[in-house]
CSV table of C-alpha atoms in Angstrom, one decimal:
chain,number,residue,atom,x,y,z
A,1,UNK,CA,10.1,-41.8,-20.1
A,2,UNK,CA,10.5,-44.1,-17.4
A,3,UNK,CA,14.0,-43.7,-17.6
A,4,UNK,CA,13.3,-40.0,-16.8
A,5,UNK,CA,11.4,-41.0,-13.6
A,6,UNK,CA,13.6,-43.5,-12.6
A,7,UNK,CA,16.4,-40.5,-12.1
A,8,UNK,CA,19.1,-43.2,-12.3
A,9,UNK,CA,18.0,-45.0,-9.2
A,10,UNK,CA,17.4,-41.5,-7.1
A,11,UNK,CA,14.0,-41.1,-8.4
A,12,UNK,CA,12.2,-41.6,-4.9
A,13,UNK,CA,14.6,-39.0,-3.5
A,14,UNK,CA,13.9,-36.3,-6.3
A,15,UNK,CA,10.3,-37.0,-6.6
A,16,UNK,CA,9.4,-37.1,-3.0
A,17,UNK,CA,11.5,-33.6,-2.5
A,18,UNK,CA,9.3,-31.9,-5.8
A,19,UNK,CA,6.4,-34.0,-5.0
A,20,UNK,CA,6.5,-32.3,-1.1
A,21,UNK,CA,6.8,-29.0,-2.8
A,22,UNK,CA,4.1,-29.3,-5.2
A,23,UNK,CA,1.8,-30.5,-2.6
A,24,UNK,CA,2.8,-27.7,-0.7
A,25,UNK,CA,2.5,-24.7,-2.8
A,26,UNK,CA,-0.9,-25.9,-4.0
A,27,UNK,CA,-2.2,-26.1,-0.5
A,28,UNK,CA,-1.0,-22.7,0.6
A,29,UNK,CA,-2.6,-21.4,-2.8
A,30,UNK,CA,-6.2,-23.4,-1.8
A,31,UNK,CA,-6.1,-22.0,1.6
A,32,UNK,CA,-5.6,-18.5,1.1
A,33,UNK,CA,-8.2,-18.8,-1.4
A,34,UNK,CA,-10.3,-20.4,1.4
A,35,UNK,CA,-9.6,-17.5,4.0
A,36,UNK,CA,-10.0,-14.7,1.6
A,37,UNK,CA,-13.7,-15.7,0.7
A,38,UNK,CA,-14.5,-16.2,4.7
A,39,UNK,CA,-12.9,-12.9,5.2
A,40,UNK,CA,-15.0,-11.4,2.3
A,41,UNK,CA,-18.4,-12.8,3.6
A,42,UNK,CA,-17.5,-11.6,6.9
A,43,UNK,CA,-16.9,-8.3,5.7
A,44,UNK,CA,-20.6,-8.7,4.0
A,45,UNK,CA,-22.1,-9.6,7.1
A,46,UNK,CA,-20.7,-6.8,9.3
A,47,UNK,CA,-22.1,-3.8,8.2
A,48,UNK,CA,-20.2,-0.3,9.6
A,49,UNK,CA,-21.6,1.3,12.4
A,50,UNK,CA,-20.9,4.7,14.2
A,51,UNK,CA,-19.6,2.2,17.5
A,52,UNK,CA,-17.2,1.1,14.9
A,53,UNK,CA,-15.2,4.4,15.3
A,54,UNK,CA,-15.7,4.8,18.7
A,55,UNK,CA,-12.4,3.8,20.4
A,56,UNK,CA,-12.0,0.4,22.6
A,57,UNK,CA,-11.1,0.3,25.9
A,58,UNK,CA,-8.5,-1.6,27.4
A,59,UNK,CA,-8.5,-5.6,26.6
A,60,UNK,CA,-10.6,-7.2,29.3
A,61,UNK,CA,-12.8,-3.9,30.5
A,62,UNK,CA,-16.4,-3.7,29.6
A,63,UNK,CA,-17.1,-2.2,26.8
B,1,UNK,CA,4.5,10.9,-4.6
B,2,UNK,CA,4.0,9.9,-1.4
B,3,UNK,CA,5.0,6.5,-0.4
B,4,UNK,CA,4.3,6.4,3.0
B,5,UNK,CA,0.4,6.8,1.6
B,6,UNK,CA,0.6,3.1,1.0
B,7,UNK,CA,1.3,2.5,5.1
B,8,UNK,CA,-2.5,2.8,5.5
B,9,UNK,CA,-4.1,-0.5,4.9
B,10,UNK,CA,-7.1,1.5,2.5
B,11,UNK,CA,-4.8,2.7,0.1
B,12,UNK,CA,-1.8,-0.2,0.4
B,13,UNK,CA,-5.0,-2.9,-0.8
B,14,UNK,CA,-6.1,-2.1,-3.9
B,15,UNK,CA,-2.0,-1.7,-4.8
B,16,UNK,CA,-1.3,-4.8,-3.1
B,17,UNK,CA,-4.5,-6.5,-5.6
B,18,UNK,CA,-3.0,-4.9,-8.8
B,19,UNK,CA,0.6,-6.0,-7.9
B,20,UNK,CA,-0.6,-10.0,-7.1
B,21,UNK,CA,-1.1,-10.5,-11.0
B,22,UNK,CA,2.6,-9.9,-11.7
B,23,UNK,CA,4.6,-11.9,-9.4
B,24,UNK,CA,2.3,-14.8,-9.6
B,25,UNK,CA,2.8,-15.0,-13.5
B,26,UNK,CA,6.8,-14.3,-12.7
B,27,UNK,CA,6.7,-17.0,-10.2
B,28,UNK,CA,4.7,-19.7,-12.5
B,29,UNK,CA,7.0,-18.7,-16.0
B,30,UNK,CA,10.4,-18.6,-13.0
B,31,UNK,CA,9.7,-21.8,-12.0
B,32,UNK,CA,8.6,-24.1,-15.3
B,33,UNK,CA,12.0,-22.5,-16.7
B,34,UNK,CA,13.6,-23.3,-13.6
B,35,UNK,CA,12.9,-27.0,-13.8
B,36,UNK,CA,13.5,-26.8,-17.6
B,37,UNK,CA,17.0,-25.9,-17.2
B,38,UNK,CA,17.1,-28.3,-13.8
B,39,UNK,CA,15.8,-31.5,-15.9
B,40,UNK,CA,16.1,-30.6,-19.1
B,41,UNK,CA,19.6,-28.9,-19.8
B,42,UNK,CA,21.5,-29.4,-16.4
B,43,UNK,CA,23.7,-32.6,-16.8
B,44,UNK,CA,24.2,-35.4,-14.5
B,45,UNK,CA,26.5,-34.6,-11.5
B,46,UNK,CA,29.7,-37.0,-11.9
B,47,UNK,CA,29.9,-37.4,-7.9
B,48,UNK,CA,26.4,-37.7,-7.1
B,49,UNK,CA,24.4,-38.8,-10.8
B,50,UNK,CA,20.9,-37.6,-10.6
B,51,UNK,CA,20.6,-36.9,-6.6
B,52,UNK,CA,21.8,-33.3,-7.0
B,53,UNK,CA,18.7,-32.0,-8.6
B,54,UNK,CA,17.3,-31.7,-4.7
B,55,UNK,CA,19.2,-28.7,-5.4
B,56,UNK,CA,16.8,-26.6,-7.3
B,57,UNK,CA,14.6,-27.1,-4.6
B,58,UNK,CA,16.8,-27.5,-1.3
B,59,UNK,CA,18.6,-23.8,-1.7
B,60,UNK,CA,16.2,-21.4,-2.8
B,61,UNK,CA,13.7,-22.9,-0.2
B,62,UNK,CA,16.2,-22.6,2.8
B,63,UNK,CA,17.4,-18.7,1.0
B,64,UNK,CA,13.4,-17.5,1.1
B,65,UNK,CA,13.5,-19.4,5.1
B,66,UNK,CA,16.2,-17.2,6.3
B,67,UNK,CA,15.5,-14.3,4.6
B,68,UNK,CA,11.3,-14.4,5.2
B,69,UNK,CA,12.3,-14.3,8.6
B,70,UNK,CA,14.3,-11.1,8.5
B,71,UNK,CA,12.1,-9.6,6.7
B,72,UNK,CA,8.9,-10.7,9.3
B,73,UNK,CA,11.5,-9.4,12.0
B,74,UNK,CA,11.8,-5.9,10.0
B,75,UNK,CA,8.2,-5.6,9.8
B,76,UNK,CA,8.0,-6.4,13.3
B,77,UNK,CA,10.7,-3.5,14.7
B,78,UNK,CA,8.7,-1.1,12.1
B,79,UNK,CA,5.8,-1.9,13.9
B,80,UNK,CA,7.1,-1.5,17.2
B,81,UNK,CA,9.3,1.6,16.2
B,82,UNK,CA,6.2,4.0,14.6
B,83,UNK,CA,3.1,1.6,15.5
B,84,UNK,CA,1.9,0.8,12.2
B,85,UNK,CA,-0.9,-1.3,11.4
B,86,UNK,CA,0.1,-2.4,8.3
B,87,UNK,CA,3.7,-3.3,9.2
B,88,UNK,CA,2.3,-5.5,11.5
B,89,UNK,CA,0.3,-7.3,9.2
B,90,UNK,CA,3.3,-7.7,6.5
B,91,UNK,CA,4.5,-9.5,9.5
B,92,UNK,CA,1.8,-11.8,10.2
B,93,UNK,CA,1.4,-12.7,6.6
B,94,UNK,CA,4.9,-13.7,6.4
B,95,UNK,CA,5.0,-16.3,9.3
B,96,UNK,CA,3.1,-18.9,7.4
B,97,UNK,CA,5.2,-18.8,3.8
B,98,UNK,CA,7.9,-18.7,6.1
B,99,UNK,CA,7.6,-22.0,7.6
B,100,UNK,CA,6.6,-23.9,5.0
B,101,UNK,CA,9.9,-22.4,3.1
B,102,UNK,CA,11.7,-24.0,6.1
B,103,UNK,CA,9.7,-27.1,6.6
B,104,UNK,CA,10.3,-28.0,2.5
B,105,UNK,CA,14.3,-26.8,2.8
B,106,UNK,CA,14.4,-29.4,6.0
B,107,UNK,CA,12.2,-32.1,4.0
B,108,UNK,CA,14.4,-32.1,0.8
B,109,UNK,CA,17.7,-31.7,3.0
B,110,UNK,CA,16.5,-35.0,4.4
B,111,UNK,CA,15.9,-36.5,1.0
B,112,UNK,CA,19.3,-35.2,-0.7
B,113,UNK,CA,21.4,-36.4,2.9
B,114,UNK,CA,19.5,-39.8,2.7
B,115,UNK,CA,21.1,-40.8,-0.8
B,116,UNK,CA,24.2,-38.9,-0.5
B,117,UNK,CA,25.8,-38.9,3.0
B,118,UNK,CA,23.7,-42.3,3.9
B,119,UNK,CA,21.2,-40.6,6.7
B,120,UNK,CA,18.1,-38.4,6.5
B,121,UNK,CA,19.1,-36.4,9.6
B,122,UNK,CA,22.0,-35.6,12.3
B,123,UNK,CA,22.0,-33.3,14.7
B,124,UNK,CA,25.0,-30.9,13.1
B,125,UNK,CA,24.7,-27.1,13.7
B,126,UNK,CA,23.2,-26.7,10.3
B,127,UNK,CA,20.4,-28.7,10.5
B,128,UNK,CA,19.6,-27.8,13.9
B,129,UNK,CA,19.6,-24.5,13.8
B,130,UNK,CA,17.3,-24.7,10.6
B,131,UNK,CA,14.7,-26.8,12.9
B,132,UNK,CA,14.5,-24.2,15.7
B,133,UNK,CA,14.0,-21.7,12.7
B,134,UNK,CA,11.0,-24.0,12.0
B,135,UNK,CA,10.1,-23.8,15.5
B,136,UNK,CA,10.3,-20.0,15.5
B,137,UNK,CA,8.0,-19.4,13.3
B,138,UNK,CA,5.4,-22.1,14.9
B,139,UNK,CA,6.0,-19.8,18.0
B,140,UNK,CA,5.7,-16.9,16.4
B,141,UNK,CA,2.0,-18.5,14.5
B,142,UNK,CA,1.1,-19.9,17.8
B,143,UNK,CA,2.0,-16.5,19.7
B,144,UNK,CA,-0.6,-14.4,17.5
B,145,UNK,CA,-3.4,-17.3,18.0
B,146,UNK,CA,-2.8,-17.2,21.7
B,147,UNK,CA,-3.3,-13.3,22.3
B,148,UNK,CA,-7.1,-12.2,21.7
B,149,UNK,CA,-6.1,-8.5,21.5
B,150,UNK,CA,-4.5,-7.7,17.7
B,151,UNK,CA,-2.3,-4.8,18.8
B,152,UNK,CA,-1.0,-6.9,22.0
B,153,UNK,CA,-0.7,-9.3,19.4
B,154,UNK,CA,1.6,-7.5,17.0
B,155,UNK,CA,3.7,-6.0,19.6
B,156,UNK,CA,4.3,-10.2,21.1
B,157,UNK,CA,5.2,-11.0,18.0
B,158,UNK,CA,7.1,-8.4,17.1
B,159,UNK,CA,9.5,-9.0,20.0
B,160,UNK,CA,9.6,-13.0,19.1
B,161,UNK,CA,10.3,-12.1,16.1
B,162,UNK,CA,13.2,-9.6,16.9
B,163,UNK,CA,14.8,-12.1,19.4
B,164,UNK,CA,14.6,-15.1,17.1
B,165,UNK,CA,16.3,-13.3,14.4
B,166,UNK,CA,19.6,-14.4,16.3
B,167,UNK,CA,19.2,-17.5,14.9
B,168,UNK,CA,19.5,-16.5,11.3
B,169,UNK,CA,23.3,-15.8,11.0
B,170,UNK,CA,23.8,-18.9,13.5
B,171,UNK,CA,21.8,-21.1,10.6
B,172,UNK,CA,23.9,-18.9,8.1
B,173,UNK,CA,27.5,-18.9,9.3
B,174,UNK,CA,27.1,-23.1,11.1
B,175,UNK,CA,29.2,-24.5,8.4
B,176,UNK,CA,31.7,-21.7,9.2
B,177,UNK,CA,32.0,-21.9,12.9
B,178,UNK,CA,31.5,-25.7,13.4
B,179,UNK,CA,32.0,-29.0,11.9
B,180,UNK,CA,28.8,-30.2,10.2
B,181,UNK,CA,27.7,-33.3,8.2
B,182,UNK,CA,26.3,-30.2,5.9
B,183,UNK,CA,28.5,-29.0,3.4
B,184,UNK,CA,30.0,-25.5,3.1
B,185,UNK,CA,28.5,-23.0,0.3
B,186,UNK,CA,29.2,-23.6,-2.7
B,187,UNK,CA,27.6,-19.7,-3.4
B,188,UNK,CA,28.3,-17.3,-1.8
B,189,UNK,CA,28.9,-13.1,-2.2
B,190,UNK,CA,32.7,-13.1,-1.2
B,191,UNK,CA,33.8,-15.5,-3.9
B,192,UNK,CA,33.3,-17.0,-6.9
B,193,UNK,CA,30.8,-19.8,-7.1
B,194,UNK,CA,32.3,-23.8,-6.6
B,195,UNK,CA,29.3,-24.9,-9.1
B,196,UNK,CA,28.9,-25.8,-12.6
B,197,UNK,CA,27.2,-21.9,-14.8
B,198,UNK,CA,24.1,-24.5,-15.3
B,199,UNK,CA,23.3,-26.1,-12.1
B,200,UNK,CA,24.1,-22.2,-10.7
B,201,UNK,CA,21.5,-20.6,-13.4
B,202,UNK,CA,19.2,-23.2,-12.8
B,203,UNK,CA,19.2,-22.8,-8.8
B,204,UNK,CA,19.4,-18.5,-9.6
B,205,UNK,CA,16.5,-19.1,-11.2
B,206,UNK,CA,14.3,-20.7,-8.9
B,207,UNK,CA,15.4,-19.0,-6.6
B,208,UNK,CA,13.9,-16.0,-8.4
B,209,UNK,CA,10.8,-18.3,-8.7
B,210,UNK,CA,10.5,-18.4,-4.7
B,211,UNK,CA,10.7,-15.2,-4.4
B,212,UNK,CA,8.2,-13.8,-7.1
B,213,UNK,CA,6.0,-16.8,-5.2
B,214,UNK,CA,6.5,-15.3,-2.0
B,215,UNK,CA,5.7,-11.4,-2.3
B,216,UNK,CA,2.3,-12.9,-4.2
B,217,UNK,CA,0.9,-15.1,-2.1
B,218,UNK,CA,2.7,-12.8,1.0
B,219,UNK,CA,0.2,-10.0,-0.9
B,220,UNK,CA,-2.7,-12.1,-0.8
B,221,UNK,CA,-2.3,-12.8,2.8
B,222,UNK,CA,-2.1,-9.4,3.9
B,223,UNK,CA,-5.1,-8.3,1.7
B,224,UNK,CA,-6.8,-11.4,3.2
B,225,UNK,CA,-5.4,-10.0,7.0
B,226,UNK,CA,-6.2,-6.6,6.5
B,227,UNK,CA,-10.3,-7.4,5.3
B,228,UNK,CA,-10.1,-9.5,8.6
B,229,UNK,CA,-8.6,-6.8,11.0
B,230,UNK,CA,-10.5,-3.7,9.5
B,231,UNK,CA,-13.8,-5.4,9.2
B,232,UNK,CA,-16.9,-3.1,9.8
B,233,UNK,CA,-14.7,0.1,8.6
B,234,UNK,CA,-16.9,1.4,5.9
B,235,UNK,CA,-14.0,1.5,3.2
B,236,UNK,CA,-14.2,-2.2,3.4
B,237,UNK,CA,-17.7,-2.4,3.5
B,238,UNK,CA,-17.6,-0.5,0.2
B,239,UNK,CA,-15.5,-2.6,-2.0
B,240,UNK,CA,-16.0,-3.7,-4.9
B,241,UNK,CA,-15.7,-7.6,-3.9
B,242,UNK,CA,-17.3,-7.4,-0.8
B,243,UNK,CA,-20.5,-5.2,-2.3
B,244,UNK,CA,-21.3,-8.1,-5.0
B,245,UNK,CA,-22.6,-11.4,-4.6
């Protein structure tokens, strides 16, 4: 077994590249899980109104 | 059927939610087999022992960087072209994926070059152009941060992402055009692959594993986006996930 992690003396190399990409994939994953439920509860929180549909003005023009 | 019915953000989401299931369990069974065959099958490389197995990593990482950016710059021109919400928002969702794809191909590139060519970086054409890729799509994340507005926003970025795209064939064809430190491909769709079938299966199918990875957590994003963008529209408010709790 340790031979297997010891990837015939590349082992840091190899494991830091996976290790990166493991560390990686499960943060993206945790995050989007993070952002979808604040998006969720924001959606819960804004109930539609009839100003909703009411077209914006310009950016920077009072609305 | 109509497909451009699923342009609309309402009736793209719940598609987008029952498509997520299937490429994420693609990408998970991809991938464990893809480092079955990389660990368990592959052999040891007679040039460069165990240090080649940065390879099932190092290529289909830098594949899904290049080609994640074409694909935000596609969005992007569909967005400008016809002024689609939701082409936009494929865009946006791609950006992040995108960079981490590049920052991971740059990462194990180091890691493989450190072992076998004796440094982590150089500044050759292949490696450089990969690292103002990375920098694109920082631009392209910081861009959309930067711009209040959404629809200002998608049409900045869409123009980033457009004039960037330049880069792609530069990071694709720099082993071609100049001398680099970085090898040549060894794959390639003119000629026959330089690689043993097992080390190329292996790579195929994590490669395979990136992508079925990508389009899911891509899908998430834009669901995730498009509950952000169209809050207070009363389809949103009347979903399912958004009613409970």
């Amino acid at each position: 077994m340790s031979n297997f992690f010891a990837m015939g003396g590349y082992g840091f190399y190899i494991w830091m590249a996976y290790g990166a990409l493991a560390v990686i994939v499960v943060a993206e994953v945790v995050a989007l899980r993070v952002r979808r439920r604040a998006a969720i509860t924001q959606a819960r929180l804004t109930e539609p109104e009839m100003t909703t549909f009411i077209r914006r003005g310009p950016a920077g023009s009072a609305d | 059927m109509n497909l451009f019915r699923y342009s609309s953000p309402p009736a793209f989401y719940p598609l987008a939610g029952k498509l997520i299931p299937w490429f994420a369990w693609t990408a998970a069974a991809l991938l464990v087999l893809g480092l079955w065959i990389g660990f368990g099958i592959a052999p040891t490389d007679f040039q460069q022992g165990e240090a080649y197995r940065i390879i099932f990593v190092h290529v289909p990482t830098a594949w899904m960087s290049m080609f994640i950016y074409l694909v935000m710059a596609f969005w992007g021109a569909l967005s400008l072209g016809f002024n689609t919400r939701l082409s936009a928002m494929m865009a946006q969702a791609l950006a992040p994926t995108g960079a981490l794809m590049t920052f991971i191909a740059l990462w194990s590139g180091g890691l493989w070059g450190r072992p076998t060519w004796g440094t982590y970086w150089a500044w050759d054409a292949r490696m450089t152009s990969e690292l103002i890729l990375l920098f694109l799509y920082f631009g392209v994340m910081a861009l959309r941060n930067a711009i209040a507005d959404d629809r200002r926003a998608d049409r900045a970025c869409a123009v980033l992402a457009l004039v960037g795209a330049v880069n792609v064939p530069i990071i694709y064809f720099s082993v071609k055009w100049w001398n680099t430190l970085h090898q040549g491909s060894s794959v390639s769709l003119t000629s026959s692959p330089k690689m043993a079938a097992i080390m190329l299966t292996g790579m195929l199918v994590m490669a395979l594993a990136a992508w079925s990875y990508t389009i899911a957590v891509t899908l998430v994003r834009v669901r995730t986006i498009i509950l952000e963008r169209e809050c207070g529209a009363a389809w949103v408010f009347d979903l399912s996930e958004v009613r409970a709790g």
